[in-house]
PDB file of C-alpha atoms in Angstrom:
ATOM      1  CA  GLN A   1      17.698  -5.479   5.013  1.00  0.00           C
ATOM      2  CA  VAL A   2      14.008  -4.831   5.287  1.00  0.00           C
ATOM      3  CA  GLN A   3      11.241  -7.517   4.851  1.00  0.00           C
ATOM      4  CA  LEU A   4       8.131  -7.157   4.320  1.00  0.00           C
ATOM      5  CA  VAL A   5       5.336  -9.371   4.724  1.00  0.00           C
ATOM      6  CA  GLU A   6       1.229  -8.912   3.524  1.00  0.00           C
ATOM      7  CA  SER A   7      -2.007 -10.168   4.519  1.00  0.00           C
ATOM      8  CA  GLY A   8      -5.222  -9.915   3.902  1.00  0.00           C
ATOM      9  CA  GLY A   9      -6.605 -10.043   0.068  1.00  0.00           C
ATOM     10  CA  GLY A  10      -8.991 -12.192  -0.907  1.00  0.00           C
ATOM     11  CA  LEU A  11     -12.291 -11.906  -2.769  1.00  0.00           C
ATOM     12  CA  VAL A  12     -15.426  -9.295  -1.923  1.00  0.00           C
ATOM     13  CA  GLN A  13     -18.559  -8.449  -3.681  1.00  0.00           C
ATOM     14  CA  THR A  14     -18.447  -4.823  -5.206  1.00  0.00           C
ATOM     15  CA  GLY A  15     -18.924  -2.206  -2.378  1.00  0.00           C
ATOM     16  CA  GLY A  16     -17.526  -4.283   0.184  1.00  0.00           C
ATOM     17  CA  SER A  17     -14.289  -3.849   2.027  1.00  0.00           C
ATOM     18  CA  LEU A  18     -11.261  -5.468   3.012  1.00  0.00           C
ATOM     19  CA  ARG A  19      -8.001  -4.682   5.178  1.00  0.00           C
ATOM     20  CA  LEU A  20      -4.734  -5.048   4.091  1.00  0.00           C
ATOM     21  CA  SER A  21      -1.922  -5.738   6.365  1.00  0.00           C
ATOM     22  CA  CYS A  22       1.841  -5.164   5.955  1.00  0.00           C
ATOM     23  CA  ALA A  23       4.457  -6.289   8.389  1.00  0.00           C
ATOM     24  CA  ARG A  24       7.965  -5.044   8.426  1.00  0.00           C
ATOM     25  CA  SER A  25      11.216  -6.496   9.867  1.00  0.00           C
ATOM     26  CA  GLY A  26      14.286  -5.247   9.474  1.00  0.00           C
ATOM     27  CA  SER A  27      15.719  -1.377   9.401  1.00  0.00           C
ATOM     28  CA  ALA A  28      17.414   0.873   7.271  1.00  0.00           C
ATOM     29  CA  PHE A  29      18.359   4.039   7.864  1.00  0.00           C
ATOM     30  CA  SER A  30      17.150   5.636   4.732  1.00  0.00           C
ATOM     31  CA  ILE A  31      13.826   4.338   5.005  1.00  0.00           C
ATOM     32  CA  ASN A  32      11.241   7.321   6.686  1.00  0.00           C
ATOM     33  CA  ALA A  33       7.701   6.028   4.352  1.00  0.00           C
ATOM     34  CA  MET A  34       5.840   2.946   3.611  1.00  0.00           C
ATOM     35  CA  GLY A  35       3.623   2.818   0.395  1.00  0.00           C
ATOM     36  CA  TRP A  36       0.991   0.442  -0.908  1.00  0.00           C
ATOM     37  CA  TYR A  37       1.224  -0.091  -4.873  1.00  0.00           C
ATOM     38  CA  ARG A  38      -1.082  -2.401  -6.989  1.00  0.00           C
ATOM     39  CA  GLN A  39      -1.106  -4.141 -10.506  1.00  0.00           C
ATOM     40  CA  ALA A  40      -3.910  -4.906 -12.969  1.00  0.00           C
ATOM     41  CA  PRO A  41      -3.565  -7.326 -15.090  1.00  0.00           C
ATOM     42  CA  GLY A  42      -2.069  -6.045 -18.320  1.00  0.00           C
ATOM     43  CA  LYS A  43      -1.127  -2.609 -16.189  1.00  0.00           C
ATOM     44  CA  GLN A  44       1.414  -0.873 -14.712  1.00  0.00           C
ATOM     45  CA  ARG A  45       2.359  -0.916 -11.304  1.00  0.00           C
ATOM     46  CA  GLU A  46       0.643   2.280  -9.610  1.00  0.00           C
ATOM     47  CA  LEU A  47       0.614   4.182  -6.192  1.00  0.00           C
ATOM     48  CA  VAL A  48      -2.132   3.562  -4.329  1.00  0.00           C
ATOM     49  CA  ALA A  49      -1.073   5.328  -0.643  1.00  0.00           C
ATOM     50  CA  ALA A  50       2.019   5.983   0.801  1.00  0.00           C
ATOM     51  CA  ILE A  51       2.844   7.214   4.684  1.00  0.00           C
ATOM     52  CA  GLY A  52       5.022   8.676   5.853  1.00  0.00           C
ATOM     53  CA  SER A  53       6.912   8.712   9.592  1.00  0.00           C
ATOM     54  CA  GLY A  54       4.895  12.039  10.700  1.00  0.00           C
ATOM     55  CA  GLY A  55       1.618  10.661   9.576  1.00  0.00           C
ATOM     56  CA  ARG A  56       1.756  12.884   6.404  1.00  0.00           C
ATOM     57  CA  THR A  57      -0.648  10.338   3.811  1.00  0.00           C
ATOM     58  CA  ASN A  58      -1.020  10.704  -0.388  1.00  0.00           C
ATOM     59  CA  TYR A  59      -3.648   8.871  -2.314  1.00  0.00           C
ATOM     60  CA  ALA A  60      -4.026   8.167  -5.667  1.00  0.00           C
ATOM     61  CA  ASP A  61      -7.440  10.398  -7.370  1.00  0.00           C
ATOM     62  CA  SER A  62      -8.552   6.737  -7.744  1.00  0.00           C
ATOM     63  CA  VAL A  63      -8.913   6.008  -4.341  1.00  0.00           C
ATOM     64  CA  LYS A  64      -9.200   9.079  -2.519  1.00  0.00           C
ATOM     65  CA  GLY A  65     -12.193   8.931   0.185  1.00  0.00           C
ATOM     66  CA  ARG A  66     -12.284   4.983   0.131  1.00  0.00           C
ATOM     67  CA  PHE A  67      -9.043   3.959   0.739  1.00  0.00           C
ATOM     68  CA  THR A  68      -7.478   5.224   4.055  1.00  0.00           C
ATOM     69  CA  ILE A  69      -3.671   4.063   5.105  1.00  0.00           C
ATOM     70  CA  SER A  70      -2.546   4.036   8.308  1.00  0.00           C
ATOM     71  CA  ARG A  71       0.271   3.025  10.605  1.00  0.00           C
ATOM     72  CA  ASP A  72       1.563   0.823  14.025  1.00  0.00           C
ATOM     73  CA  ASN A  73       5.301   2.396  15.083  1.00  0.00           C
ATOM     74  CA  THR A  74       5.192   0.076  17.664  1.00  0.00           C
ATOM     75  CA  ASN A  75       4.356  -3.319  15.776  1.00  0.00           C
ATOM     76  CA  ASN A  76       6.111  -1.873  12.640  1.00  0.00           C
ATOM     77  CA  THR A  77       2.832  -2.505  10.495  1.00  0.00           C
ATOM     78  CA  VAL A  78       1.104  -0.415   8.024  1.00  0.00           C
ATOM     79  CA  TYR A  79      -2.224  -1.355   7.299  1.00  0.00           C
ATOM     80  CA  LEU A  80      -4.562  -0.512   3.877  1.00  0.00           C
ATOM     81  CA  GLN A  81      -8.709  -0.099   4.695  1.00  0.00           C
ATOM     82  CA  MET A  82     -10.317  -0.392   1.224  1.00  0.00           C
ATOM     83  CA  ASN A  83     -13.881   0.316   1.164  1.00  0.00           C
ATOM     84  CA  SER A  84     -16.375   0.817  -1.245  1.00  0.00           C
ATOM     85  CA  LEU A  85     -14.670  -1.609  -3.681  1.00  0.00           C
ATOM     86  CA  LYS A  86     -15.187  -1.673  -7.207  1.00  0.00           C
ATOM     87  CA  PRO A  87     -14.505  -4.519  -9.725  1.00  0.00           C
ATOM     88  CA  GLU A  88     -11.257  -2.031 -11.379  1.00  0.00           C
ATOM     89  CA  ASP A  89      -9.922  -2.123  -7.389  1.00  0.00           C
ATOM     90  CA  THR A  90      -8.820  -5.751  -8.927  1.00  0.00           C
ATOM     91  CA  ALA A  91      -5.070  -5.974  -8.451  1.00  0.00           C
ATOM     92  CA  VAL A  92      -2.018  -7.912  -6.601  1.00  0.00           C
ATOM     93  CA  TYR A  93      -1.677  -5.447  -4.405  1.00  0.00           C
ATOM     94  CA  TYR A  94       2.185  -4.697  -2.899  1.00  0.00           C
ATOM     95  CA  CYS A  95       3.790  -3.370   0.058  1.00  0.00           C
ATOM     96  CA  ASN A  96       7.014  -1.238  -0.612  1.00  0.00           C
ATOM     97  CA  ALA A  97       8.923   0.834   1.726  1.00  0.00           C
ATOM     98  CA  GLY A  98      10.399   3.954   0.484  1.00  0.00           C
ATOM     99  CA  TYR A  99      11.303   8.060   1.373  1.00  0.00           C
ATOM    100  CA  TYR A 100       9.271  11.121   0.874  1.00  0.00           C
ATOM    101  CA  SER A 101      11.153  13.833  -0.938  1.00  0.00           C
ATOM    102  CA  SER A 102       8.894  17.183  -1.876  1.00  0.00           C
ATOM    103  CA  ASN A 103       6.326  16.006  -0.371  1.00  0.00           C
ATOM    104  CA  LEU A 104       6.676  12.720  -2.926  1.00  0.00           C
ATOM    105  CA  TYR A 105       6.793   9.076  -2.117  1.00  0.00           C
ATOM    106  CA  TYR A 106       9.282   7.432  -3.489  1.00  0.00           C
ATOM    107  CA  SER A 107      10.350   3.294  -3.542  1.00  0.00           C
ATOM    108  CA  ARG A 108      13.203   2.367  -1.828  1.00  0.00           C
ATOM    109  CA  GLY A 109      12.940  -0.874  -3.556  1.00  0.00           C
ATOM    110  CA  TYR A 110      12.085  -3.557  -0.908  1.00  0.00           C
ATOM    111  CA  TRP A 111       9.120  -5.157  -2.145  1.00  0.00           C
ATOM    112  CA  GLY A 112       6.258  -7.652  -0.308  1.00  0.00           C
ATOM    113  CA  GLN A 113       4.978 -10.933  -1.959  1.00  0.00           C
ATOM    114  CA  GLY A 114       1.816  -9.074  -2.973  1.00  0.00           C
ATOM    115  CA  THR A 115      -1.947 -10.119  -1.866  1.00  0.00           C
ATOM    116  CA  GLN A 116      -4.112 -10.327  -4.749  1.00  0.00           C
ATOM    117  CA  VAL A 117      -7.278  -8.519  -4.097  1.00  0.00           C
ATOM    118  CA  THR A 118     -10.531  -9.537  -6.117  1.00  0.00           C
ATOM    119  CA  VAL A 119     -13.899  -7.422  -6.253  1.00  0.00           C
ATOM    120  CA  SER A 120     -16.814  -9.662  -7.803  1.00  0.00           C
ATOM    121  CA  SER A 121     -19.052  -7.755  -9.295  1.00  0.00           C
TER     122      SER A 121
END
């Protein structure tokens, strides 16, 4: 089993920065990538960024150039550095464990509890 615990959310003004962390415990051989999703009220959950075991990354168009995903394999932690935040980035952010196939990220169904990010205008 895989457990994911997020931290680092909060309230920030437009243009500010936050860094989210996701600590992973447990293992599954089918997992070789990690991702961050977000879900705003009334909207579907969307993939924000993903990173593979070799360092490959993918980003949603809406966050390219502002968000950076990284991982510390020693500590089994994934980070999401969010800069130049906008009110439309307001959402609950979820850590996810998954895999890459044909350069696309897929969830394995392991989720953290979520952390709220609120960007005030």
